JSON list of C-alpha atoms in Angstrom, two decimals:
[
{"chain": "A", "resi": 1, "resn": "ILE", "atom": "CA", "xyz": [-0.19, -28.72, -11.57]},
{"chain": "A", "resi": 2, "resn": "ASP", "atom": "CA", "xyz": [2.55, -26.95, -13.46]},
{"chain": "A", "resi": 3, "resn": "VAL", "atom": "CA", "xyz": [2.35, -23.13, -13.43]},
{"chain": "A", "resi": 4, "resn": "THR", "atom": "CA", "xyz": [3.70, -21.62, -16.62]},
{"chain": "A", "resi": 5, "resn": "SER", "atom": "CA", "xyz": [2.93, -17.92, -16.11]},
{"chain": "A", "resi": 6, "resn": "ILE", "atom": "CA", "xyz": [1.67, -15.40, -13.59]},
{"chain": "A", "resi": 7, "resn": "ASN", "atom": "CA", "xyz": [0.52, -12.00, -14.87]},
{"chain": "A", "resi": 8, "resn": "VAL", "atom": "CA", "xyz": [-0.41, -9.06, -12.68]},
{"chain": "A", "resi": 9, "resn": "SER", "atom": "CA", "xyz": [-2.40, -6.01, -13.70]},
{"chain": "A", "resi": 10, "resn": "ALA", "atom": "CA", "xyz": [-4.10, -3.00, -12.16]},
{"chain": "A", "resi": 11, "resn": "GLU", "atom": "CA", "xyz": [-7.66, -1.71, -12.27]},
{"chain": "A", "resi": 12, "resn": "SER", "atom": "CA", "xyz": [-6.29, 1.75, -13.01]},
{"chain": "A", "resi": 13, "resn": "ALA", "atom": "CA", "xyz": [-5.33, 2.97, -16.48]},
{"chain": "A", "resi": 14, "resn": "THR", "atom": "CA", "xyz": [-1.66, 3.04, -15.40]},
{"chain": "A", "resi": 15, "resn": "ALA", "atom": "CA", "xyz": [-0.08, -0.41, -15.72]},
{"chain": "A", "resi": 16, "resn": "TYR", "atom": "CA", "xyz": [2.13, -2.07, -13.13]},
{"chain": "A", "resi": 17, "resn": "SER", "atom": "CA", "xyz": [5.76, -2.70, -13.95]},
{"chain": "A", "resi": 18, "resn": "CYS", "atom": "CA", "xyz": [6.79, -5.94, -12.22]},
{"chain": "A", "resi": 19, "resn": "GLY", "atom": "CA", "xyz": [9.92, -8.03, -11.97]},
{"chain": "A", "resi": 20, "resn": "ALA", "atom": "CA", "xyz": [9.99, -11.81, -12.26]},
{"chain": "A", "resi": 21, "resn": "PRO", "atom": "CA", "xyz": [8.26, -13.73, -9.46]},
{"chain": "A", "resi": 22, "resn": "THR", "atom": "CA", "xyz": [10.09, -15.73, -6.83]},
{"chain": "A", "resi": 23, "resn": "PRO", "atom": "CA", "xyz": [10.27, -18.70, -7.11]},
{"chain": "A", "resi": 24, "resn": "ALA", "atom": "CA", "xyz": [11.07, -18.48, -10.82]},
{"chain": "A", "resi": 25, "resn": "LEU", "atom": "CA", "xyz": [8.63, -19.87, -13.35]},
{"chain": "A", "resi": 26, "resn": "PRO", "atom": "CA", "xyz": [7.74, -22.49, -14.34]},
{"chain": "A", "resi": 27, "resn": "ILE", "atom": "CA", "xyz": [6.66, -23.97, -11.01]},
{"chain": "A", "resi": 28, "resn": "SER", "atom": "CA", "xyz": [6.44, -27.74, -11.49]},
{"chain": "A", "resi": 29, "resn": "SER", "atom": "CA", "xyz": [4.43, -30.39, -9.65]},
{"chain": "A", "resi": 30, "resn": "TRP", "atom": "CA", "xyz": [2.46, -28.05, -7.34]},
{"chain": "A", "resi": 31, "resn": "LYS", "atom": "CA", "xyz": [0.41, -30.58, -5.38]},
{"chain": "A", "resi": 32, "resn": "SER", "atom": "CA", "xyz": [-3.21, -30.28, -4.28]},
{"chain": "A", "resi": 33, "resn": "GLY", "atom": "CA", "xyz": [-3.42, -28.68, -0.83]},
{"chain": "A", "resi": 34, "resn": "GLU", "atom": "CA", "xyz": [0.20, -27.48, -0.98]},
{"chain": "A", "resi": 35, "resn": "ILE", "atom": "CA", "xyz": [0.74, -23.80, -0.14]},
{"chain": "A", "resi": 36, "resn": "LYS", "atom": "CA", "xyz": [3.42, -21.82, -1.96]},
{"chain": "A", "resi": 37, "resn": "ALA", "atom": "CA", "xyz": [4.46, -18.23, -1.29]},
{"chain": "A", "resi": 38, "resn": "ILE", "atom": "CA", "xyz": [5.01, -16.38, -4.56]},
{"chain": "A", "resi": 39, "resn": "THR", "atom": "CA", "xyz": [6.43, -12.87, -4.37]},
{"chain": "A", "resi": 40, "resn": "TRP", "atom": "CA", "xyz": [7.19, -10.17, -6.89]},
{"chain": "A", "resi": 41, "resn": "THR", "atom": "CA", "xyz": [8.15, -6.50, -6.85]},
{"chain": "A", "resi": 42, "resn": "CYS", "atom": "CA", "xyz": [5.99, -4.02, -8.74]},
{"chain": "A", "resi": 43, "resn": "SER", "atom": "CA", "xyz": [5.79, -0.26, -9.22]},
{"chain": "A", "resi": 44, "resn": "GLY", "atom": "CA", "xyz": [3.43, 2.10, -11.03]},
{"chain": "A", "resi": 45, "resn": "GLY", "atom": "CA", "xyz": [-0.32, 1.58, -11.32]},
{"chain": "A", "resi": 46, "resn": "GLY", "atom": "CA", "xyz": [-0.98, 3.94, -8.42]},
{"chain": "A", "resi": 47, "resn": "ILE", "atom": "CA", "xyz": [0.89, 1.82, -5.84]},
{"chain": "A", "resi": 48, "resn": "VAL", "atom": "CA", "xyz": [1.71, 3.92, -2.78]},
{"chain": "A", "resi": 49, "resn": "SER", "atom": "CA", "xyz": [3.91, 2.56, 0.02]},
{"chain": "A", "resi": 50, "resn": "GLY", "atom": "CA", "xyz": [2.01, 2.25, 3.30]},
{"chain": "A", "resi": 51, "resn": "GLU", "atom": "CA", "xyz": [-1.43, 2.13, 1.67]},
{"chain": "A", "resi": 52, "resn": "LYS", "atom": "CA", "xyz": [-3.59, -0.76, 0.51]},
{"chain": "A", "resi": 53, "resn": "SER", "atom": "CA", "xyz": [-3.67, -1.76, -3.14]},
{"chain": "A", "resi": 54, "resn": "LYS", "atom": "CA", "xyz": [-5.43, -4.33, -5.29]},
{"chain": "A", "resi": 55, "resn": "VAL", "atom": "CA", "xyz": [-3.54, -6.44, -7.82]},
{"chain": "A", "resi": 56, "resn": "LEU", "atom": "CA", "xyz": [-5.38, -8.53, -10.41]},
{"chain": "A", "resi": 57, "resn": "VAL", "atom": "CA", "xyz": [-3.66, -11.87, -10.94]},
{"chain": "A", "resi": 58, "resn": "THR", "atom": "CA", "xyz": [-3.92, -14.38, -13.82]},
{"chain": "A", "resi": 59, "resn": "ILE", "atom": "CA", "xyz": [-2.21, -17.75, -13.38]},
{"chain": "A", "resi": 60, "resn": "ARG", "atom": "CA", "xyz": [-1.71, -20.01, -16.40]},
{"chain": "A", "resi": 61, "resn": "TYR", "atom": "CA", "xyz": [-1.37, -23.68, -15.47]},
{"chain": "A", "resi": 62, "resn": "ASN", "atom": "CA", "xyz": [-1.86, -27.23, -16.68]},
{"chain": "A", "resi": 63, "resn": "SER", "atom": "CA", "xyz": [-2.15, -30.60, -15.02]},
{"chain": "A", "resi": 64, "resn": "VAL", "atom": "CA", "xyz": [1.05, -32.62, -15.00]},
{"chain": "A", "resi": 65, "resn": "ALA", "atom": "CA", "xyz": [-0.73, -35.52, -16.73]},
{"chain": "A", "resi": 66, "resn": "SER", "atom": "CA", "xyz": [-2.21, -33.46, -19.60]},
{"chain": "A", "resi": 67, "resn": "GLY", "atom": "CA", "xyz": [0.84, -31.32, -20.35]},
{"chain": "A", "resi": 68, "resn": "SER", "atom": "CA", "xyz": [1.13, -27.72, -21.54]},
{"chain": "A", "resi": 69, "resn": "THR", "atom": "CA", "xyz": [-1.07, -28.31, -24.62]},
{"chain": "A", "resi": 70, "resn": "TYR", "atom": "CA", "xyz": [-4.11, -28.18, -22.29]},
{"chain": "A", "resi": 71, "resn": "GLY", "atom": "CA", "xyz": [-3.36, -24.99, -20.36]},
{"chain": "A", "resi": 72, "resn": "LYS", "atom": "CA", "xyz": [-6.00, -23.20, -18.30]},
{"chain": "A", "resi": 73, "resn": "ASP", "atom": "CA", "xyz": [-6.21, -19.72, -16.77]},
{"chain": "A", "resi": 74, "resn": "VAL", "atom": "CA", "xyz": [-7.46, -18.83, -13.32]},
{"chain": "A", "resi": 75, "resn": "LYS", "atom": "CA", "xyz": [-8.04, -15.20, -12.34]},
{"chain": "A", "resi": 76, "resn": "GLY", "atom": "CA", "xyz": [-8.25, -13.57, -8.94]},
{"chain": "A", "resi": 77, "resn": "GLU", "atom": "CA", "xyz": [-7.12, -10.57, -6.97]},
{"chain": "A", "resi": 78, "resn": "VAL", "atom": "CA", "xyz": [-4.85, -9.78, -4.05]},
{"chain": "A", "resi": 79, "resn": "PHE", "atom": "CA", "xyz": [-5.72, -6.85, -1.77]},
{"chain": "A", "resi": 80, "resn": "SER", "atom": "CA", "xyz": [-2.93, -6.02, 0.66]},
{"chain": "A", "resi": 81, "resn": "ASN", "atom": "CA", "xyz": [-0.78, -3.37, 2.28]},
{"chain": "A", "resi": 82, "resn": "VAL", "atom": "CA", "xyz": [1.99, -2.04, 0.07]},
{"chain": "A", "resi": 83, "resn": "ILE", "atom": "CA", "xyz": [5.44, -2.35, 1.63]}
]
């Protein structure tokens, strides 16, 4: 797949402010079964260093064969310790 965007949001009324992810987008030719580490730095939204926080994630992608005209969204969440 080709990943064209990654958006993060919070469950709280206060929005996160996040920098660009690493690696930079778009991410091309992400193969089935391949694991990629994607990191970003965020603040706001009730994030407190040393505590756990939930981030809602939406990834926009398309298959390499179909191209960006046939984009799809997948949504999930990450629950982790805040560094």
